[in-house]
PDB file of C-alpha atoms in Angstrom:
ATOM      1  CA  UNK A 238       0.081   0.065   0.200  1.00  0.00           C
ATOM      2  CA  UNK A 239       2.742   2.343   1.228  1.00  0.00           C
ATOM      3  CA  UNK A 240       4.588   1.757  -2.485  1.00  0.00           C
ATOM      4  CA  UNK A 241       1.542   2.283  -4.013  1.00  0.00           C
ATOM      5  CA  UNK A 242       0.904   5.258  -2.664  1.00  0.00           C
ATOM      6  CA  UNK A 243       4.530   6.879  -3.024  1.00  0.00           C
ATOM      7  CA  UNK A 244       4.451   5.922  -6.890  1.00  0.00           C
ATOM      8  CA  UNK A 245       1.289   7.785  -7.024  1.00  0.00           C
ATOM      9  CA  UNK A 246       2.636  10.699  -4.791  1.00  0.00           C
ATOM     10  CA  UNK A 247       5.596  10.997  -6.621  1.00  0.00           C
ATOM     11  CA  UNK A 248       4.056  10.644 -10.131  1.00  0.00           C
ATOM     12  CA  UNK A 249       1.745  13.499  -9.473  1.00  0.00           C
ATOM     13  CA  UNK A 250       4.810  15.477  -8.144  1.00  0.00           C
ATOM     14  CA  UNK A 251       6.292  15.128 -11.476  1.00  0.00           C
ATOM     15  CA  UNK A 252       3.358  16.323 -13.541  1.00  0.00           C
ATOM     16  CA  UNK A 253       2.436  19.157 -10.961  1.00  0.00           C
ATOM     17  CA  UNK A 254       6.200  20.470 -11.244  1.00  0.00           C
ATOM     18  CA  UNK A 255       5.872  20.518 -15.423  1.00  0.00           C
ATOM     19  CA  UNK A 256       2.790  21.855 -15.702  1.00  0.00           C
ATOM     20  CA  UNK A 257       3.651  24.681 -13.504  1.00  0.00           C
ATOM     21  CA  UNK A 258       6.953  25.327 -15.044  1.00  0.00           C
ATOM     22  CA  UNK A 259       5.235  24.946 -18.400  1.00  0.00           C
ATOM     23  CA  UNK A 260       2.207  27.401 -17.441  1.00  0.00           C
ATOM     24  CA  UNK A 261       4.783  30.264 -16.003  1.00  0.00           C
ATOM     25  CA  UNK A 262       7.402  29.378 -18.948  1.00  0.00           C
ATOM     26  CA  UNK A 263       4.472  29.637 -21.781  1.00  0.00           C
ATOM     27  CA  UNK A 264       2.084  32.374 -19.964  1.00  0.00           C
ATOM     28  CA  UNK A 265       4.679  34.769 -18.989  1.00  0.00           C
ATOM     29  CA  UNK A 266       8.114  34.473 -20.363  1.00  0.00           C
ATOM     30  CA  UNK A 267       7.341  34.183 -23.793  1.00  0.00           C
ATOM     31  CA  UNK A 268       5.342  36.817 -26.029  1.00  0.00           C
ATOM     32  CA  UNK A 269       3.062  34.865 -27.666  1.00  0.00           C
ATOM     33  CA  UNK A 270       1.946  33.414 -24.381  1.00  0.00           C
ATOM     34  CA  UNK A 271       1.566  36.875 -23.347  1.00  0.00           C
ATOM     35  CA  UNK A 272      -0.323  38.087 -25.886  1.00  0.00           C
ATOM     36  CA  UNK A 273      -2.686  34.860 -25.777  1.00  0.00           C
ATOM     37  CA  UNK A 274      -3.476  36.006 -22.313  1.00  0.00           C
ATOM     38  CA  UNK A 275      -3.457  39.287 -22.729  1.00  0.00           C
ATOM     39  CA  UNK A 276      -6.794  38.729 -25.394  1.00  0.00           C
ATOM     40  CA  UNK A 277      -8.332  35.928 -22.373  1.00  0.00           C
ATOM     41  CA  UNK A 278      -7.792  39.314 -20.084  1.00  0.00           C
ATOM     42  CA  UNK A 279      -9.237  41.458 -22.684  1.00  0.00           C
ATOM     43  CA  UNK A 280     -12.384  39.680 -23.199  1.00  0.00           C
ATOM     44  CA  UNK A 281     -13.033  39.747 -19.107  1.00  0.00           C
ATOM     45  CA  UNK A 282     -15.464  41.998 -17.453  1.00  0.00           C
ATOM     46  CA  UNK A 283     -13.561  43.512 -14.451  1.00  0.00           C
ATOM     47  CA  UNK A 284     -14.893  43.551 -11.116  1.00  0.00           C
ATOM     48  CA  UNK A 285     -13.907  44.527  -8.038  1.00  0.00           C
ATOM     49  CA  UNK A 286     -15.936  42.169  -6.059  1.00  0.00           C
ATOM     50  CA  UNK A 287     -15.972  38.838  -7.914  1.00  0.00           C
ATOM     51  CA  UNK A 288     -19.010  37.332  -5.799  1.00  0.00           C
ATOM     52  CA  UNK A 289     -18.775  34.349  -3.562  1.00  0.00           C
ATOM     53  CA  UNK A 290     -17.050  32.675  -2.879  1.00  0.00           C
ATOM     54  CA  UNK A 291     -13.820  34.354  -4.402  1.00  0.00           C
ATOM     55  CA  UNK A 292     -15.170  37.441  -1.842  1.00  0.00           C
ATOM     56  CA  UNK A 293     -14.833  35.423   1.433  1.00  0.00           C
ATOM     57  CA  UNK A 294     -11.055  34.555   0.652  1.00  0.00           C
ATOM     58  CA  UNK A 295      -8.840  36.185   3.482  1.00  0.00           C
ATOM     59  CA  UNK A 296      -5.781  35.323   5.486  1.00  0.00           C
ATOM     60  CA  UNK A 297      -8.152  35.136   8.541  1.00  0.00           C
ATOM     61  CA  UNK A 298     -11.105  33.097   6.889  1.00  0.00           C
ATOM     62  CA  UNK A 299      -8.582  30.473   5.030  1.00  0.00           C
ATOM     63  CA  UNK A 300      -6.447  29.909   8.183  1.00  0.00           C
ATOM     64  CA  UNK A 301      -9.392  29.749  10.171  1.00  0.00           C
ATOM     65  CA  UNK A 302     -11.093  27.581   7.624  1.00  0.00           C
ATOM     66  CA  UNK A 303      -7.616  25.137   7.826  1.00  0.00           C
ATOM     67  CA  UNK A 304      -7.798  24.832  11.673  1.00  0.00           C
ATOM     68  CA  UNK A 305     -10.900  23.477  11.516  1.00  0.00           C
ATOM     69  CA  UNK A 306     -10.106  20.962   8.316  1.00  0.00           C
ATOM     70  CA  UNK A 307      -6.563  19.987   9.886  1.00  0.00           C
ATOM     71  CA  UNK A 308      -8.932  19.523  13.583  1.00  0.00           C
ATOM     72  CA  UNK A 309     -11.403  17.021  11.259  1.00  0.00           C
ATOM     73  CA  UNK A 310      -9.073  15.018   9.773  1.00  0.00           C
ATOM     74  CA  UNK A 311      -7.454  14.300  13.122  1.00  0.00           C
ATOM     75  CA  UNK A 312     -10.632  13.220  14.383  1.00  0.00           C
ATOM     76  CA  UNK A 313     -11.401  11.395  11.340  1.00  0.00           C
ATOM     77  CA  UNK A 314      -8.279   9.706  10.331  1.00  0.00           C
ATOM     78  CA  UNK A 315      -4.472  10.398  12.263  1.00  0.00           C
ATOM     79  CA  UNK A 316      -2.187  12.558  13.185  1.00  0.00           C
ATOM     80  CA  UNK A 317      -0.303  11.824  10.371  1.00  0.00           C
ATOM     81  CA  UNK A 318      -2.701  12.685   7.836  1.00  0.00           C
ATOM     82  CA  UNK A 319      -3.547  15.560   9.857  1.00  0.00           C
ATOM     83  CA  UNK A 320       0.230  16.887   9.913  1.00  0.00           C
ATOM     84  CA  UNK A 321       0.187  16.255   6.034  1.00  0.00           C
ATOM     85  CA  UNK A 322      -2.626  18.363   5.581  1.00  0.00           C
ATOM     86  CA  UNK A 323      -1.466  21.089   7.778  1.00  0.00           C
ATOM     87  CA  UNK A 324       2.104  21.397   6.348  1.00  0.00           C
ATOM     88  CA  UNK A 325       1.106  20.785   2.746  1.00  0.00           C
ATOM     89  CA  UNK A 326      -1.366  23.954   3.274  1.00  0.00           C
ATOM     90  CA  UNK A 327       0.907  26.044   4.797  1.00  0.00           C
ATOM     91  CA  UNK A 328       3.670  25.274   2.074  1.00  0.00           C
ATOM     92  CA  UNK A 329       1.375  26.024  -1.249  1.00  0.00           C
ATOM     93  CA  UNK A 330       0.123  29.057   0.717  1.00  0.00           C
ATOM     94  CA  UNK A 331       3.479  30.868   1.733  1.00  0.00           C
ATOM     95  CA  UNK A 332       4.875  29.338  -1.090  1.00  0.00           C
ATOM     96  CA  UNK A 333       2.285  31.112  -3.708  1.00  0.00           C
ATOM     97  CA  UNK A 334       3.181  34.600  -2.112  1.00  0.00           C
ATOM     98  CA  UNK A 335       6.909  33.793  -1.921  1.00  0.00           C
ATOM     99  CA  UNK A 336       6.947  33.005  -5.609  1.00  0.00           C
ATOM    100  CA  UNK A 337       4.261  35.814  -6.774  1.00  0.00           C
ATOM    101  CA  UNK A 338       6.028  38.557  -4.863  1.00  0.00           C
ATOM    102  CA  UNK A 339       9.632  37.658  -4.380  1.00  0.00           C
ATOM    103  CA  UNK A 340      11.099  35.288  -6.408  1.00  0.00           C
ATOM    104  CA  UNK A 341       9.265  35.223 -10.122  1.00  0.00           C
ATOM    105  CA  UNK A 342       9.301  38.520 -12.315  1.00  0.00           C
ATOM    106  CA  UNK A 343       6.837  38.827 -15.008  1.00  0.00           C
ATOM    107  CA  UNK A 344       8.773  40.509 -18.101  1.00  0.00           C
ATOM    108  CA  UNK A 345       7.704  43.186 -20.255  1.00  0.00           C
ATOM    109  CA  UNK A 346       7.262  41.757 -23.706  1.00  0.00           C
ATOM    110  CA  UNK A 347       3.757  43.574 -25.070  1.00  0.00           C
ATOM    111  CA  UNK A 348       2.451  46.002 -22.796  1.00  0.00           C
ATOM    112  CA  UNK A 349       4.738  48.263 -19.914  1.00  0.00           C
ATOM    113  CA  UNK A 350       1.504  48.584 -18.170  1.00  0.00           C
ATOM    114  CA  UNK A 351       1.364  44.841 -17.747  1.00  0.00           C
ATOM    115  CA  UNK A 352       4.270  44.405 -15.985  1.00  0.00           C
ATOM    116  CA  UNK A 353       2.626  43.144 -12.543  1.00  0.00           C
ATOM    117  CA  UNK A 354       3.502  39.281 -11.712  1.00  0.00           C
ATOM    118  CA  UNK A 355       0.499  37.602 -10.617  1.00  0.00           C
ATOM    119  CA  UNK A 356       1.623  33.930 -11.228  1.00  0.00           C
ATOM    120  CA  UNK A 357       0.791  31.956  -8.868  1.00  0.00           C
ATOM    121  CA  UNK A 358      -2.405  33.197  -8.202  1.00  0.00           C
ATOM    122  CA  UNK A 359      -2.920  33.418  -3.924  1.00  0.00           C
ATOM    123  CA  UNK A 360      -6.600  33.061  -4.281  1.00  0.00           C
ATOM    124  CA  UNK A 361      -6.806  30.013  -6.442  1.00  0.00           C
ATOM    125  CA  UNK A 362      -3.805  28.513  -4.061  1.00  0.00           C
ATOM    126  CA  UNK A 363      -6.467  29.560  -1.065  1.00  0.00           C
ATOM    127  CA  UNK A 364      -9.575  27.198  -2.854  1.00  0.00           C
ATOM    128  CA  UNK A 365      -7.541  24.770  -3.782  1.00  0.00           C
ATOM    129  CA  UNK A 366      -5.796  24.513  -0.420  1.00  0.00           C
ATOM    130  CA  UNK A 367      -9.026  24.058   1.583  1.00  0.00           C
ATOM    131  CA  UNK A 368     -10.808  21.638  -1.585  1.00  0.00           C
ATOM    132  CA  UNK A 369      -8.015  19.144  -1.222  1.00  0.00           C
ATOM    133  CA  UNK A 370      -7.448  19.169   2.494  1.00  0.00           C
ATOM    134  CA  UNK A 371     -11.535  18.494   2.392  1.00  0.00           C
ATOM    135  CA  UNK A 372     -10.936  15.633   0.441  1.00  0.00           C
ATOM    136  CA  UNK A 373      -8.518  14.689   3.236  1.00  0.00           C
ATOM    137  CA  UNK A 374     -10.315  15.222   5.911  1.00  0.00           C
ATOM    138  CA  UNK A 375     -13.824  12.985   4.956  1.00  0.00           C
ATOM    139  CA  UNK A 376     -14.539   9.653   5.464  1.00  0.00           C
ATOM    140  CA  UNK A 377     -13.476   7.140   2.676  1.00  0.00           C
ATOM    141  CA  UNK A 378     -17.259   6.475   2.220  1.00  0.00           C
ATOM    142  CA  UNK A 379     -17.768   9.649   0.672  1.00  0.00           C
ATOM    143  CA  UNK A 380     -14.193  10.661  -0.647  1.00  0.00           C
ATOM    144  CA  UNK A 381     -15.456  10.124  -3.991  1.00  0.00           C
ATOM    145  CA  UNK A 382     -18.601  12.562  -3.654  1.00  0.00           C
ATOM    146  CA  UNK A 383     -16.223  14.737  -2.139  1.00  0.00           C
ATOM    147  CA  UNK A 384     -13.585  14.738  -4.540  1.00  0.00           C
ATOM    148  CA  UNK A 385     -16.460  15.554  -7.544  1.00  0.00           C
ATOM    149  CA  UNK A 386     -17.887  18.295  -5.184  1.00  0.00           C
ATOM    150  CA  UNK A 387     -14.320  20.060  -5.401  1.00  0.00           C
ATOM    151  CA  UNK A 388     -13.559  19.485  -8.974  1.00  0.00           C
ATOM    152  CA  UNK A 389     -16.803  21.255  -9.677  1.00  0.00           C
ATOM    153  CA  UNK A 390     -16.265  23.861  -7.168  1.00  0.00           C
ATOM    154  CA  UNK A 391     -12.767  24.385  -8.027  1.00  0.00           C
ATOM    155  CA  UNK A 392     -13.311  24.676 -11.864  1.00  0.00           C
ATOM    156  CA  UNK A 393     -16.521  27.310 -11.193  1.00  0.00           C
ATOM    157  CA  UNK A 394     -14.129  29.819  -9.223  1.00  0.00           C
ATOM    158  CA  UNK A 395     -11.537  29.783 -11.550  1.00  0.00           C
ATOM    159  CA  UNK A 396     -13.714  30.825 -14.000  1.00  0.00           C
ATOM    160  CA  UNK A 397     -15.151  33.243 -11.618  1.00  0.00           C
ATOM    161  CA  UNK A 398     -11.563  34.589 -10.848  1.00  0.00           C
ATOM    162  CA  UNK A 399     -10.576  34.587 -14.917  1.00  0.00           C
ATOM    163  CA  UNK A 400     -14.375  36.333 -15.631  1.00  0.00           C
ATOM    164  CA  UNK A 401     -13.498  39.064 -13.320  1.00  0.00           C
ATOM    165  CA  UNK A 402     -10.298  39.841 -14.757  1.00  0.00           C
ATOM    166  CA  UNK A 403      -8.001  39.004 -11.883  1.00  0.00           C
ATOM    167  CA  UNK A 404      -6.340  36.458 -12.837  1.00  0.00           C
ATOM    168  CA  UNK A 405      -4.461  35.050 -16.095  1.00  0.00           C
ATOM    169  CA  UNK A 406      -5.309  31.454 -17.126  1.00  0.00           C
ATOM    170  CA  UNK A 407      -1.577  30.904 -16.347  1.00  0.00           C
ATOM    171  CA  UNK A 408      -1.789  32.064 -12.784  1.00  0.00           C
ATOM    172  CA  UNK A 409      -4.926  29.263 -11.910  1.00  0.00           C
ATOM    173  CA  UNK A 410      -2.460  26.563 -13.437  1.00  0.00           C
ATOM    174  CA  UNK A 411       0.680  27.841 -11.646  1.00  0.00           C
ATOM    175  CA  UNK A 412      -1.935  27.615  -8.639  1.00  0.00           C
ATOM    176  CA  UNK A 413      -3.325  23.966  -8.725  1.00  0.00           C
ATOM    177  CA  UNK A 414       0.077  22.930  -9.542  1.00  0.00           C
ATOM    178  CA  UNK A 415       1.461  24.573  -6.614  1.00  0.00           C
ATOM    179  CA  UNK A 416      -0.986  23.060  -4.324  1.00  0.00           C
ATOM    180  CA  UNK A 417      -0.988  19.802  -5.331  1.00  0.00           C
ATOM    181  CA  UNK A 418       2.748  19.508  -6.074  1.00  0.00           C
ATOM    182  CA  UNK A 419       2.435  20.626  -1.810  1.00  0.00           C
ATOM    183  CA  UNK A 420       0.472  18.310  -1.054  1.00  0.00           C
ATOM    184  CA  UNK A 421       2.461  14.998  -3.221  1.00  0.00           C
ATOM    185  CA  UNK A 422       5.552  16.138  -1.846  1.00  0.00           C
ATOM    186  CA  UNK A 423       4.523  16.187   1.867  1.00  0.00           C
ATOM    187  CA  UNK A 424       2.480  12.960   1.438  1.00  0.00           C
ATOM    188  CA  UNK A 425       6.310  11.292   0.271  1.00  0.00           C
ATOM    189  CA  UNK A 426       7.673  12.540   3.480  1.00  0.00           C
ATOM    190  CA  UNK A 427       4.677  11.270   5.785  1.00  0.00           C
ATOM    191  CA  UNK A 428       2.961   7.912   4.946  1.00  0.00           C
ATOM    192  CA  UNK A 429      -0.921   8.481   5.645  1.00  0.00           C
ATOM    193  CA  UNK A 430      -2.516   6.263   3.166  1.00  0.00           C
ATOM    194  CA  UNK A 431      -5.572   4.332   3.926  1.00  0.00           C
ATOM    195  CA  UNK A 432      -5.895   1.714   1.262  1.00  0.00           C
ATOM    196  CA  UNK A 433     -10.111   2.378   1.256  1.00  0.00           C
ATOM    197  CA  UNK A 434     -11.377   2.580  -2.338  1.00  0.00           C
ATOM    198  CA  UNK A 435     -15.624   2.793  -1.917  1.00  0.00           C
ATOM    199  CA  UNK A 436     -17.646   1.520  -5.067  1.00  0.00           C
ATOM    200  CA  UNK A 437     -18.807   5.046  -5.299  1.00  0.00           C
ATOM    201  CA  UNK A 438     -15.255   6.146  -5.356  1.00  0.00           C
ATOM    202  CA  UNK A 439     -14.217   4.033  -8.024  1.00  0.00           C
ATOM    203  CA  UNK A 440     -17.021   4.938 -10.403  1.00  0.00           C
ATOM    204  CA  UNK A 441     -16.782   8.810  -9.731  1.00  0.00           C
ATOM    205  CA  UNK A 442     -12.839   8.723 -10.520  1.00  0.00           C
ATOM    206  CA  UNK A 443     -13.888   7.336 -13.496  1.00  0.00           C
ATOM    207  CA  UNK A 444     -16.280  10.025 -14.626  1.00  0.00           C
ATOM    208  CA  UNK A 445     -13.688  12.463 -13.368  1.00  0.00           C
ATOM    209  CA  UNK A 446     -11.266  10.710 -15.641  1.00  0.00           C
ATOM    210  CA  UNK A 447     -13.604  11.165 -18.688  1.00  0.00           C
ATOM    211  CA  UNK A 448     -14.859  14.584 -17.667  1.00  0.00           C
ATOM    212  CA  UNK A 449     -10.749  15.716 -17.660  1.00  0.00           C
ATOM    213  CA  UNK A 450     -10.327  13.972 -21.585  1.00  0.00           C
ATOM    214  CA  UNK A 451     -13.240  15.782 -22.695  1.00  0.00           C
ATOM    215  CA  UNK A 452     -12.049  19.435 -21.137  1.00  0.00           C
ATOM    216  CA  UNK A 453      -8.322  18.655 -22.497  1.00  0.00           C
ATOM    217  CA  UNK A 454     -10.022  17.626 -25.662  1.00  0.00           C
ATOM    218  CA  UNK A 455     -11.873  20.935 -26.108  1.00  0.00           C
ATOM    219  CA  UNK A 456      -9.128  22.611 -24.796  1.00  0.00           C
ATOM    220  CA  UNK A 457      -6.435  21.658 -27.443  1.00  0.00           C
ATOM    221  CA  UNK A 458      -9.296  21.976 -30.360  1.00  0.00           C
ATOM    222  CA  UNK A 459     -10.053  25.232 -29.527  1.00  0.00           C
ATOM    223  CA  UNK A 460      -6.298  25.987 -29.089  1.00  0.00           C
ATOM    224  CA  UNK A 461      -4.948  24.563 -32.613  1.00  0.00           C
ATOM    225  CA  UNK A 462      -8.068  26.648 -34.040  1.00  0.00           C
ATOM    226  CA  UNK A 463      -7.024  29.615 -32.702  1.00  0.00           C
ATOM    227  CA  UNK A 464      -3.225  29.148 -33.695  1.00  0.00           C
ATOM    228  CA  UNK A 465      -4.257  29.082 -37.055  1.00  0.00           C
ATOM    229  CA  UNK A 466      -6.854  31.948 -37.144  1.00  0.00           C
ATOM    230  CA  UNK A 467      -6.017  33.981 -34.800  1.00  0.00           C
ATOM    231  CA  UNK A 468      -9.588  34.283 -32.726  1.00  0.00           C
ATOM    232  CA  UNK A 469      -9.784  35.719 -29.470  1.00  0.00           C
ATOM    233  CA  UNK A 470     -12.744  33.844 -28.869  1.00  0.00           C
ATOM    234  CA  UNK A 471     -11.331  30.220 -29.673  1.00  0.00           C
ATOM    235  CA  UNK A 472      -8.294  31.526 -27.184  1.00  0.00           C
ATOM    236  CA  UNK A 473     -10.355  32.133 -24.779  1.00  0.00           C
ATOM    237  CA  UNK A 474     -12.769  28.893 -24.667  1.00  0.00           C
ATOM    238  CA  UNK A 475      -9.568  26.852 -24.928  1.00  0.00           C
ATOM    239  CA  UNK A 476      -8.049  28.265 -22.309  1.00  0.00           C
ATOM    240  CA  UNK A 477     -11.088  28.067 -20.056  1.00  0.00           C
ATOM    241  CA  UNK A 478     -11.264  24.537 -20.725  1.00  0.00           C
ATOM    242  CA  UNK A 479      -7.268  23.772 -20.459  1.00  0.00           C
ATOM    243  CA  UNK A 480      -8.017  25.545 -16.661  1.00  0.00           C
ATOM    244  CA  UNK A 481     -11.076  23.306 -16.034  1.00  0.00           C
ATOM    245  CA  UNK A 482      -9.304  19.976 -17.141  1.00  0.00           C
ATOM    246  CA  UNK A 483      -6.872  21.197 -14.369  1.00  0.00           C
ATOM    247  CA  UNK A 484      -9.064  21.600 -11.829  1.00  0.00           C
ATOM    248  CA  UNK A 485     -10.513  18.194 -12.457  1.00  0.00           C
ATOM    249  CA  UNK A 486      -6.868  16.713 -12.660  1.00  0.00           C
ATOM    250  CA  UNK A 487      -6.273  17.882  -9.042  1.00  0.00           C
ATOM    251  CA  UNK A 488      -9.702  16.847  -7.622  1.00  0.00           C
ATOM    252  CA  UNK A 489      -9.225  13.338  -9.049  1.00  0.00           C
ATOM    253  CA  UNK A 490      -5.335  12.786  -8.189  1.00  0.00           C
ATOM    254  CA  UNK A 491      -6.015  14.248  -4.434  1.00  0.00           C
ATOM    255  CA  UNK A 492      -7.609  11.027  -4.281  1.00  0.00           C
ATOM    256  CA  UNK A 493      -4.733   9.039  -5.058  1.00  0.00           C
ATOM    257  CA  UNK A 494      -2.597   9.954  -2.692  1.00  0.00           C
ATOM    258  CA  UNK A 495      -4.994   8.526   0.234  1.00  0.00           C
ATOM    259  CA  UNK A 496      -4.581   4.815  -1.521  1.00  0.00           C
TER     260      UNK A 496
END
């Protein structure tokens, strides 16, 4: 069980690292990526208040919610899993601020007015941290249902943040990669798998894989079409579909870290 769990965590960490690096390199460091994401931002209807649940995100609300989920994980499972939830969440939350505000830069390739680095999204990191913590905390019998709910919730929040003009698609992918990568890293360090797989959980994982495949296919079709036609609408749909695929993959992958 531990070998299988460590294999899943290692693979998740690898894919998260590759996805995060690719999102930053393509979306931030290349002129083509910046132009594509600028077109997505131009389609957004900027709002100072994007609405619930994003407007509920604050340091206080995030850390209070995280504290509740750590206690729940301890009550339902073990101190080892509770430590993973706590340490992985803190790694992702502080890591996102360190990356965005200190370590990473946004070069001026298309517009001198858009030099502020927003990669990775702190709001998306916070929501993803709490979502994965919830998957880790609940009993195995409802884990599958919770992973589907989290995947849906992450997708809604990502679309909400992007359509409000707060973040670019690469910021979303970077936040998701950082969060699932942090959970995979601490799952490698602290073994906590339970090897409990409910029938409903297996069915939900299958459905999530199907949805991930469909979202990925839509993203590829529209982005390839956009590459030939320079259609802003196609870029927008392709980018949104890619982010939704990432949200679904993260929710599904989180369940595999528990086996």
